[in-house]
Tab-separated table of C-alpha atoms in Angstrom:
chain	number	residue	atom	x	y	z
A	130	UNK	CA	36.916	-80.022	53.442
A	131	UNK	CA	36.126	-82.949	55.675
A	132	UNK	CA	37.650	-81.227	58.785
A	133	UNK	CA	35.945	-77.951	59.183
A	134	UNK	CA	32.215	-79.136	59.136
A	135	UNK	CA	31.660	-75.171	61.006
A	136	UNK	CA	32.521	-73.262	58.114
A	137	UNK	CA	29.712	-75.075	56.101
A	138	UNK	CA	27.184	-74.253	59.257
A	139	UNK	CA	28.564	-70.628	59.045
A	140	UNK	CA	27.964	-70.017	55.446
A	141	UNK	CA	24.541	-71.985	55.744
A	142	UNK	CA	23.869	-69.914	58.668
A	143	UNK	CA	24.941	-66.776	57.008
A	144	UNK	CA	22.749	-67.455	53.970
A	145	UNK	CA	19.714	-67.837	56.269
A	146	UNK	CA	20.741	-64.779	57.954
A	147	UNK	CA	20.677	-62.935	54.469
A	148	UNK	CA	17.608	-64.454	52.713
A	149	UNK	CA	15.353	-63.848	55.862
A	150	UNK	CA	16.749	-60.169	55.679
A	151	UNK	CA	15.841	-60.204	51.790
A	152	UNK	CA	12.329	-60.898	53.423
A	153	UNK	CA	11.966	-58.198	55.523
A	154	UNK	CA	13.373	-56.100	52.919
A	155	UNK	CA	10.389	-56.952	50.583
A	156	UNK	CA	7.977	-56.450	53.205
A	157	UNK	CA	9.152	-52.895	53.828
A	158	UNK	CA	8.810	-52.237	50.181
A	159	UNK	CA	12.395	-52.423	49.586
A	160	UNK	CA	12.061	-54.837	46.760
A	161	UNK	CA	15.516	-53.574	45.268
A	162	UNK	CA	17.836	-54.390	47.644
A	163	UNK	CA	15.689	-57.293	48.971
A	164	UNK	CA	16.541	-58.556	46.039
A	165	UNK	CA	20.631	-58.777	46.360
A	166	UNK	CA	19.698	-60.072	49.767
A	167	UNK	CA	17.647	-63.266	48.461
A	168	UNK	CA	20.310	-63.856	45.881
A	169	UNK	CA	23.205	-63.526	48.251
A	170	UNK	CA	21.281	-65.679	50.616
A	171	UNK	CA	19.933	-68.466	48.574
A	172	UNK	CA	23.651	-68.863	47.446
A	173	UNK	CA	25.043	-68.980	51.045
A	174	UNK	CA	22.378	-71.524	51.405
A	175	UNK	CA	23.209	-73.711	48.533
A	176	UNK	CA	27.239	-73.371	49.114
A	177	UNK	CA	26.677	-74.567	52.874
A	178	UNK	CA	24.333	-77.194	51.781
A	179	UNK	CA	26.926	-78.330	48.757
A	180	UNK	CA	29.805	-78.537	51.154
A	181	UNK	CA	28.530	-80.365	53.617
A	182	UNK	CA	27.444	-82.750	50.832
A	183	UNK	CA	30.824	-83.278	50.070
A	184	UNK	CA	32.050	-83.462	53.153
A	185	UNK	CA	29.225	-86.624	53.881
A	186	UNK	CA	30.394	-88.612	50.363
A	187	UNK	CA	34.015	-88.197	51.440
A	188	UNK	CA	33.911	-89.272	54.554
A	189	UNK	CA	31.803	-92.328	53.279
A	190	UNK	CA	34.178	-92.901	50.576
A	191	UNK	CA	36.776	-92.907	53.460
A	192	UNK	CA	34.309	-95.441	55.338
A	193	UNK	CA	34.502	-98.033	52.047
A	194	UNK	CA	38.318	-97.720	52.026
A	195	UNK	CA	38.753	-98.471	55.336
A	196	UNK	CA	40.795	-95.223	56.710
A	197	UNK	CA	40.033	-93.267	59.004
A	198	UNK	CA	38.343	-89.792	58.603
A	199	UNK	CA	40.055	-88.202	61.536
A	200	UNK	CA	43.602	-89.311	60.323
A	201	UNK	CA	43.277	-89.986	56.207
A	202	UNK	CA	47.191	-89.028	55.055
A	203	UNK	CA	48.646	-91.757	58.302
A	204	UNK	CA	46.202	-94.357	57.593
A	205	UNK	CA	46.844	-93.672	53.786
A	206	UNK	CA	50.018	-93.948	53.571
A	207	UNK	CA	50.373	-96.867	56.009
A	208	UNK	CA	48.202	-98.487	53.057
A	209	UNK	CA	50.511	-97.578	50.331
A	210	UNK	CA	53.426	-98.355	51.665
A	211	UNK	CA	52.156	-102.004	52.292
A	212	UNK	CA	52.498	-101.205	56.346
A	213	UNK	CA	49.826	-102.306	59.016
């Protein structure tokens, strides 16, 4: 999660991409298919958003444990197995 920040930007981006689409959709009287557009879009929205939420409270959680984010598993388990 913490180490592909782009895929949350592409989805976001995506989602943009789709609800803007949805727009024009409704403009042109195409209120139907508009519609799949705003919900597809306001979901890649939210799932780009929610990820890269994630992605900021893990790597502070990383921060407050002292490892880190770049390398978590060799800082880890130089912690764990009393090393360093």
């Amino acid at each position: 999660m913490h180490r592909f920040p782009q895929i949350h930007l592409g989805v976001g981006l995506l989602g943009n991409a789709l609800f803007i689409t949805g727009t024009v959709l409704f403009i042109m009287k195409m209120s139907d298919v508009g519609l799949y557009f705003f919900l597809a879009g306001s979901s890649g929205m939210f799932l780009g958003t929610f990820g890269e939420l994630l992605r900021s409270l893990g790597r502070r959680k990383l921060w407050e444990w002292d490892v880190d984010p770049k390398y978590p598993d060799h800082r880890w388990s130089e912690q764990i197995s009393g090393g360093g």
